[in-house]
mmCIF file of C-alpha atoms in Angstrom:
data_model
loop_
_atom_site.group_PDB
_atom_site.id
_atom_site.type_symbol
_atom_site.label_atom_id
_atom_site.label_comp_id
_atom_site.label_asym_id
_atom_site.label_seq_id
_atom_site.Cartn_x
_atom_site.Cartn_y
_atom_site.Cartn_z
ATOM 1 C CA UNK H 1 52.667 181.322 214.020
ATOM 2 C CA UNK H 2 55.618 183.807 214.384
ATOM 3 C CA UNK H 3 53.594 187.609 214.054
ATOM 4 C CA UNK H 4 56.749 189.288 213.307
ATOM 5 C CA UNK H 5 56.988 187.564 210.224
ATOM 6 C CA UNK H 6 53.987 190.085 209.291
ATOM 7 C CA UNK H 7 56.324 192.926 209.687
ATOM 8 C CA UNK H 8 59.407 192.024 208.288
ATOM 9 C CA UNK H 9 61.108 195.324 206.480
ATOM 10 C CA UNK H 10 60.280 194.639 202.924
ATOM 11 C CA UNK H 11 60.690 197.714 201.226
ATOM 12 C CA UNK H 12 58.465 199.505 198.498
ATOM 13 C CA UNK H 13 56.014 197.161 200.057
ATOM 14 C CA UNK H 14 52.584 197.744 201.182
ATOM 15 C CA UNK H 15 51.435 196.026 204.772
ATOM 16 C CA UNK H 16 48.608 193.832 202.371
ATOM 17 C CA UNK H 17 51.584 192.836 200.082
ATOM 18 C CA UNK H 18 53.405 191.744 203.364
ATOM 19 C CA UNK H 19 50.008 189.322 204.435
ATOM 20 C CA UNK H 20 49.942 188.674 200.968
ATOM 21 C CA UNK H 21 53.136 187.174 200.545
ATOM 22 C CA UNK H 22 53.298 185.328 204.272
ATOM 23 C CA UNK H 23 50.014 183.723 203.778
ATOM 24 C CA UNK H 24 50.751 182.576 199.949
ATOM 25 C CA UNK H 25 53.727 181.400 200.870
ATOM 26 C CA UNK H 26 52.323 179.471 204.016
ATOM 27 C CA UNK H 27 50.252 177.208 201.736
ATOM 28 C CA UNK H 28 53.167 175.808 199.712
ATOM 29 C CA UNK H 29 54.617 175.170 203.183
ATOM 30 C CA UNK H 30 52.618 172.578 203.380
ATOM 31 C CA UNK H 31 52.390 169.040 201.009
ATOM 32 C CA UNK H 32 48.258 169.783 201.406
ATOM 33 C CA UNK H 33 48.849 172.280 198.956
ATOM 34 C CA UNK H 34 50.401 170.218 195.962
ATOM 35 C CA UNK H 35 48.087 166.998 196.539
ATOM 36 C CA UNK H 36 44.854 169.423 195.831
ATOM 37 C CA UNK H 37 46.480 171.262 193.116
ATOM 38 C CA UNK H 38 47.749 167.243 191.583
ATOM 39 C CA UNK H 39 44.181 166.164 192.484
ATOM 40 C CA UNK H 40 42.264 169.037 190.394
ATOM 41 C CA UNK H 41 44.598 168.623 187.627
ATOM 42 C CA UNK H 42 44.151 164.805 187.371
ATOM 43 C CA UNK H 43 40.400 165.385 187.692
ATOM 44 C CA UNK H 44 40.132 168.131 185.277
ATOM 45 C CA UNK H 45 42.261 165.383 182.898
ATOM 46 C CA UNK H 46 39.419 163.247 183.760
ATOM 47 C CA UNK H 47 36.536 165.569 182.438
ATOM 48 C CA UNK H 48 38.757 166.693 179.533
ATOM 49 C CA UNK H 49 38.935 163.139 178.243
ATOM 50 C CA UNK H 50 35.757 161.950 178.700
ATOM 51 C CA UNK H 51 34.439 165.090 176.597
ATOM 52 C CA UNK H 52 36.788 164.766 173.692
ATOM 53 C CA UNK H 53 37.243 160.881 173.757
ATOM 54 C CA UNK H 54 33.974 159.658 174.404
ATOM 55 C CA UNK H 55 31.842 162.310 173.375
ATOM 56 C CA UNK H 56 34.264 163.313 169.905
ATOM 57 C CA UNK H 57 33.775 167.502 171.057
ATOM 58 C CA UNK H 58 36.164 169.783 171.234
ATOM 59 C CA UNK H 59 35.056 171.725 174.236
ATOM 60 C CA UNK H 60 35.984 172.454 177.805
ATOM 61 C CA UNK H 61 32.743 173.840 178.984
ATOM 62 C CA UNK H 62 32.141 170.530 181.298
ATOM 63 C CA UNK H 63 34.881 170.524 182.346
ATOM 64 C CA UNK H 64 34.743 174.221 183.687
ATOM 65 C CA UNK H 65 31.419 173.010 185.203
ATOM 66 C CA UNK H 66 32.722 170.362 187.026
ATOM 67 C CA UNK H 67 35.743 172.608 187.662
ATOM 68 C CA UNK H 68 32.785 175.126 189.664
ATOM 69 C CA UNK H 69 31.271 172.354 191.683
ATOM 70 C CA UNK H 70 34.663 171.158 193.240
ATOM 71 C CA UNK H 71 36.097 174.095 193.788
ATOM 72 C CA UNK H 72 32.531 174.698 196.389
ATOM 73 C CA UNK H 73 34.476 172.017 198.608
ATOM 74 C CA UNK H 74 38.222 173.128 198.073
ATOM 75 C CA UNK H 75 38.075 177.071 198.482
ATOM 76 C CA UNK H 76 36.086 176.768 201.973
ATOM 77 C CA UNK H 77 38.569 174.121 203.198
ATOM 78 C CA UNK H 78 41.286 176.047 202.229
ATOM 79 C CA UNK H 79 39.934 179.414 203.741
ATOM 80 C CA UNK H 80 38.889 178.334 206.807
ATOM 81 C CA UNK H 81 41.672 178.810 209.098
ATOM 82 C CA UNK H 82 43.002 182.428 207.306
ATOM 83 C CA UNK H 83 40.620 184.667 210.272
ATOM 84 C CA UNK H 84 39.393 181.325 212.592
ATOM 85 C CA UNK H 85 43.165 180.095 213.071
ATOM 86 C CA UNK H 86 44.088 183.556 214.088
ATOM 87 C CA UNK H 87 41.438 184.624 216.889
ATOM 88 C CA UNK H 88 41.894 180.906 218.050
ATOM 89 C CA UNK H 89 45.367 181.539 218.823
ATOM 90 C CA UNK H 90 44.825 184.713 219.773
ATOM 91 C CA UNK H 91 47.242 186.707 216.949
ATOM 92 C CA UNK H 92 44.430 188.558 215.843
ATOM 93 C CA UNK H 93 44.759 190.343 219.072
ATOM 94 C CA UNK H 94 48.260 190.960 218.481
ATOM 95 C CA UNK H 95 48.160 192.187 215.048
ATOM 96 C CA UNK H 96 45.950 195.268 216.350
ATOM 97 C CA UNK H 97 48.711 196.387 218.290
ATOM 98 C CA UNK H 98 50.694 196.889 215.239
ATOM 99 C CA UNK H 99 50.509 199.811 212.640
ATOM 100 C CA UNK H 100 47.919 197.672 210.553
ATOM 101 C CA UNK H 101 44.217 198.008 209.482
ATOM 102 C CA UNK H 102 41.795 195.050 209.828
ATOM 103 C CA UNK H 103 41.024 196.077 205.708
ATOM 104 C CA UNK H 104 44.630 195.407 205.321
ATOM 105 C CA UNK H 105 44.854 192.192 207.252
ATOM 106 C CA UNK H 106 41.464 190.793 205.001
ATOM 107 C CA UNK H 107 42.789 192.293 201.336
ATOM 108 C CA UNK H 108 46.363 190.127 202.304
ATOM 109 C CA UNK H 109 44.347 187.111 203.081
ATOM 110 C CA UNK H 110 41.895 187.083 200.114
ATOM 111 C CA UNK H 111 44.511 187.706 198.071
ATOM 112 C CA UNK H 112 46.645 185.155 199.115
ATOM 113 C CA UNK H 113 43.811 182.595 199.113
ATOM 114 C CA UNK H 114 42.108 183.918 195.461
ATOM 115 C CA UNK H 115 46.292 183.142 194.333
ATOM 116 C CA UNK H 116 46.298 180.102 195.067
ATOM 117 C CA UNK H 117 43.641 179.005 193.902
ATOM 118 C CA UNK H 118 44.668 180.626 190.386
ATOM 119 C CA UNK H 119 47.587 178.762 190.634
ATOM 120 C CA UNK H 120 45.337 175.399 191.212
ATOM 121 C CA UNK H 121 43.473 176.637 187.835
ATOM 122 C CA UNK H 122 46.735 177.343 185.740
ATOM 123 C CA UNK H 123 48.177 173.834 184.453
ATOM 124 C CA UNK H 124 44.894 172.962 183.364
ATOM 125 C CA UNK H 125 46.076 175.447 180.194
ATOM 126 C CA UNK H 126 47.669 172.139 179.101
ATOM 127 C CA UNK H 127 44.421 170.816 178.207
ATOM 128 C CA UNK H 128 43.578 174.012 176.363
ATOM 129 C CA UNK H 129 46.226 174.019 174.347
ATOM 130 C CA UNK H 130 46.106 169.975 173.633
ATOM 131 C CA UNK H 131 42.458 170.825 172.050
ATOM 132 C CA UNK H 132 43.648 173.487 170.245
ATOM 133 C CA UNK H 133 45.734 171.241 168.087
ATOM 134 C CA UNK H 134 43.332 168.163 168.195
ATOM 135 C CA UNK H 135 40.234 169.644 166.493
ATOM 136 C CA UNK H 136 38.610 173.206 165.450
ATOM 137 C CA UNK H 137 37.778 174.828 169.211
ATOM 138 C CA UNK H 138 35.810 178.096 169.425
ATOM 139 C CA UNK H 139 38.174 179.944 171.956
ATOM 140 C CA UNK H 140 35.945 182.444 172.782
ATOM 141 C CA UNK H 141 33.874 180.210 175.029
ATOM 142 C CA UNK H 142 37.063 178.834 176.656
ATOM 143 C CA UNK H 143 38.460 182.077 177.085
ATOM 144 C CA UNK H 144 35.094 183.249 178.918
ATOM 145 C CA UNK H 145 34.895 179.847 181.136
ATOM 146 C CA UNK H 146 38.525 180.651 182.932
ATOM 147 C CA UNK H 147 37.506 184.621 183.022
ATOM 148 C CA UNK H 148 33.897 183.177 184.443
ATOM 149 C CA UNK H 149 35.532 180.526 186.933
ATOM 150 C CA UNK H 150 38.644 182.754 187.942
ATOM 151 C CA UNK H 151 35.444 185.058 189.248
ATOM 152 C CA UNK H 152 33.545 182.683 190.199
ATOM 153 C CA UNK H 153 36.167 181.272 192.952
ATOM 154 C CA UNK H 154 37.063 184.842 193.850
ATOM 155 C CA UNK H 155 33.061 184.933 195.401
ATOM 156 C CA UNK H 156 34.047 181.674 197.089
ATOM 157 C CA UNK H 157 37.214 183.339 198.748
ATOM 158 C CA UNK H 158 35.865 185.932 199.889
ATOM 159 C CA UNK H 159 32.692 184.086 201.268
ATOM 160 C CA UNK H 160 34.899 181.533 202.576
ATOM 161 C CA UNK H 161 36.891 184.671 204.179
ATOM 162 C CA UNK H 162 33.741 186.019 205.555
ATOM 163 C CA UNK H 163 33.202 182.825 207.432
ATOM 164 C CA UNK H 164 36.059 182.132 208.836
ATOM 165 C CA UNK H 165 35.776 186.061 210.603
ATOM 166 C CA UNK H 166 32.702 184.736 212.601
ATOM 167 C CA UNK H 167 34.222 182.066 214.287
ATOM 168 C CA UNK H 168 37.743 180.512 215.742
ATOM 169 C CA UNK H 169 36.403 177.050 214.822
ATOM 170 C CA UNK H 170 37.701 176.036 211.779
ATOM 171 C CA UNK H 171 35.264 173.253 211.159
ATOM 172 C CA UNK H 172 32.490 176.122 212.064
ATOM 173 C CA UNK H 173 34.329 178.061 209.455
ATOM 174 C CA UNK H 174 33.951 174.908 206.760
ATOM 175 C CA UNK H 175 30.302 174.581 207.398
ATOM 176 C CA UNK H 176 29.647 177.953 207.041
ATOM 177 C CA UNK H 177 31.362 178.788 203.743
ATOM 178 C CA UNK H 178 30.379 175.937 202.057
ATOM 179 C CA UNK H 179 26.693 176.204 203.208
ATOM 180 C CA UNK H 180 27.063 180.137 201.741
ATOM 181 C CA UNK H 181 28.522 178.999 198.540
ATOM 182 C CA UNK H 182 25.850 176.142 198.218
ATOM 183 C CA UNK H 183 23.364 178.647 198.354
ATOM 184 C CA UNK H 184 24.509 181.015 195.896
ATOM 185 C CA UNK H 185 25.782 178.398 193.031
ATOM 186 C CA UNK H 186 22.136 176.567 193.166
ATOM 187 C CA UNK H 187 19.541 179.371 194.178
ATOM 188 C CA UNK H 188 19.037 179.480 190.942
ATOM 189 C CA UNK H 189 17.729 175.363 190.239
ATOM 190 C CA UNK H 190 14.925 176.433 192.771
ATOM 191 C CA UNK H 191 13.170 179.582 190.527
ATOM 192 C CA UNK H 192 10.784 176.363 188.943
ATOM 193 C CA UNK H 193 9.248 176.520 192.207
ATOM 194 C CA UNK H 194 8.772 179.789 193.135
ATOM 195 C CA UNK H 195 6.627 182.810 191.725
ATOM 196 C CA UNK H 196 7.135 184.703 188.558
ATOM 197 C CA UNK H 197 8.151 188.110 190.654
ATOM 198 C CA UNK H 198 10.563 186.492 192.674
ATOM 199 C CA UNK H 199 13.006 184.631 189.745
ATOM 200 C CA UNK H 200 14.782 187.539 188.302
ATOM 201 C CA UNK H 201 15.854 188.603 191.959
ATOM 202 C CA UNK H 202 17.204 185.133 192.685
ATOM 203 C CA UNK H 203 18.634 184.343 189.399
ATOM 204 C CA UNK H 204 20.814 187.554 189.549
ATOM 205 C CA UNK H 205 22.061 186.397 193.026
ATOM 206 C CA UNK H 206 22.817 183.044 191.499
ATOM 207 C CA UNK H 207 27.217 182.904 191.380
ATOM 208 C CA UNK H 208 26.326 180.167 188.922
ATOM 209 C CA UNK H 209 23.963 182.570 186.092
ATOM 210 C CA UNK H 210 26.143 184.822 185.921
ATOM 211 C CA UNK H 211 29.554 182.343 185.456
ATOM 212 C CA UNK H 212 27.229 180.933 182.680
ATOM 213 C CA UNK H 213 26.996 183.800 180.891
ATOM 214 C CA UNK H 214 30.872 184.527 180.575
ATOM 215 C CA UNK H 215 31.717 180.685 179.944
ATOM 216 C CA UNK H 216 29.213 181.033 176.911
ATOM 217 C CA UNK H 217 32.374 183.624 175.598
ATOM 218 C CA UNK H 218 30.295 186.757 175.671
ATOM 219 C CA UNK H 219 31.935 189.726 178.703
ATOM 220 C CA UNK H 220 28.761 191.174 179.929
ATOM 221 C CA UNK H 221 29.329 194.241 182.562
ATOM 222 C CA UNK H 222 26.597 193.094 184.395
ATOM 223 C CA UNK H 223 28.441 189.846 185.074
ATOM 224 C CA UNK H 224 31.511 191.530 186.167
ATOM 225 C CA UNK H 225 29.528 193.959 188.304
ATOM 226 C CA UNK H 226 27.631 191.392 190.219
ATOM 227 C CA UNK H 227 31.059 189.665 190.718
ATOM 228 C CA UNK H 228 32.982 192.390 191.880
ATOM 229 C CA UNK H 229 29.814 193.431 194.028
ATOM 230 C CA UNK H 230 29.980 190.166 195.980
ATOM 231 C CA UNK H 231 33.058 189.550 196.647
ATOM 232 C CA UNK H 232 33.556 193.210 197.370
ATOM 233 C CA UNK H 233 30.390 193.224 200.228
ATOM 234 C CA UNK H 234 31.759 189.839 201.745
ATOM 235 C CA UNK H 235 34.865 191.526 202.158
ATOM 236 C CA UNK H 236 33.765 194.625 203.847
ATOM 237 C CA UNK H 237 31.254 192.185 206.436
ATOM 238 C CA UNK H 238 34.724 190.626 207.068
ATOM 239 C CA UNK H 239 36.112 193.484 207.954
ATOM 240 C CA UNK H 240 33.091 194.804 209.957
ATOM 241 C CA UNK H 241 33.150 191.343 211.867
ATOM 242 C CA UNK H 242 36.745 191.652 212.881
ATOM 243 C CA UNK H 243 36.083 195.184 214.072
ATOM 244 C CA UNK H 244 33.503 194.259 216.392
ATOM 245 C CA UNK H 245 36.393 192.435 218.679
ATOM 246 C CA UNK H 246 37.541 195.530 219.932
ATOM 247 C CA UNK H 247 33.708 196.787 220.928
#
């Protein structure tokens, strides 16, 4: 990895937008990048038909669903080496000696990664407007389930982020955001179990309650907060972790 790309005079822009652009453009270096974004469109096509087809409904809300579940596996893969790949190969070390802030280093890198992904999500719109002109669609619930997965995957970014700070093993890094993600997508399918004080704490932590609640077309605040709030406190424990290098 050439560092000086990271400091390349780019003016009017910020050191983050530098990252930003470096690391965005360093997954479309790659073919990885359009076989996952082919494969979740082809797969999304798969969902999408077998609601309208099979079932006669003019809805996308399985396939957002789905769309949630695979993205647990894709975003952690994809975020793995963005902090693990550095302090392997011992960059990490040299972007301290530059004029840059470890909050500026993680901001680029979410970014970049929370992009891409977007871009992954934004040719499924062809199936959105298809339905539009096969049947009578209620876009309000459509409009909430790309709000509500867009937010969703930012979580898994940022957790995925959060993992990769803690190690230089990338695999490590895997197994450690997807285990996080796991966690907070189905803590929720385990409140049948446990006591009556306990479920409204574990429910609210549950990425997967509150993507529910936007993909049903209604913009609750609450949802947004709790959002925000994650990815938000993974990011700042990323930063915190990549601090503790120079202790």
């Amino acid at each position: 990895m050439n560092i000086e790309n990271y400091f390349k005079a780019l003016p009017g822009l910020s050191n983050t937008n530098i990252i930003f652009r470096k690391e965005l453009r360093s997954y479309f270096n790659s073919a990885i990048a359009y076989v996952v974004i082919l494969v979740f469109f082809v797969l999304m096509g798969w969902f999408y038909a077998s609601t309208i087809f099979l079932v006669n409904i003019a809805m996308l809300r399985d396939m957002f669903e789905y769309a949630g579940i695979i993205f647990l596996f894709i975003v952690p893969a994809m975020t793995m080496r963005l902090l693990a790949e550095e302090k392997k190969s011992g960059t990490i070390e040299l972007l301290s000696t530059k004029p840059l802030h470890d909050w500026e280093v993680v901001l680029g890198k979410f970014f970049a990664g929370w992009a891409f992904v977007g871009i992954t999500i934004l040719p499924t719109l062809i199936y959105y407007i298809a339905i539009s002109f096969l049947g009578d669609i209620d876009h309000g619930p459509v409009i909430g389930g790309y709000i509500g997965l867009f937010l969703m995957t930012g979580v898994y970014v940022a957790i995925g982020l959060l993992a990769s700070s803690l190690t230089e093993n990338q695999i490590v890094a895997f197994m450690l955001g997807l285990f996080f993600c796991l966690v907070l997508f189905f803590i929720d399918k385990t409140l049948f179990i446990l006591p009556d004080f306990a479920t409204g704490v574990l429910q609210f932590l549950s990425v997967y309650y509150h993507f529910a609640n936007i993909a049903r077309g209604v913009i609750d605040s609450r949802d947004i907060v709790y959002f925000l709030s994650v990815i938000g406190f993974s990011l700042y424990l990323s930063v915190i972790s990549l601090e503790r290098r120079k202790l």
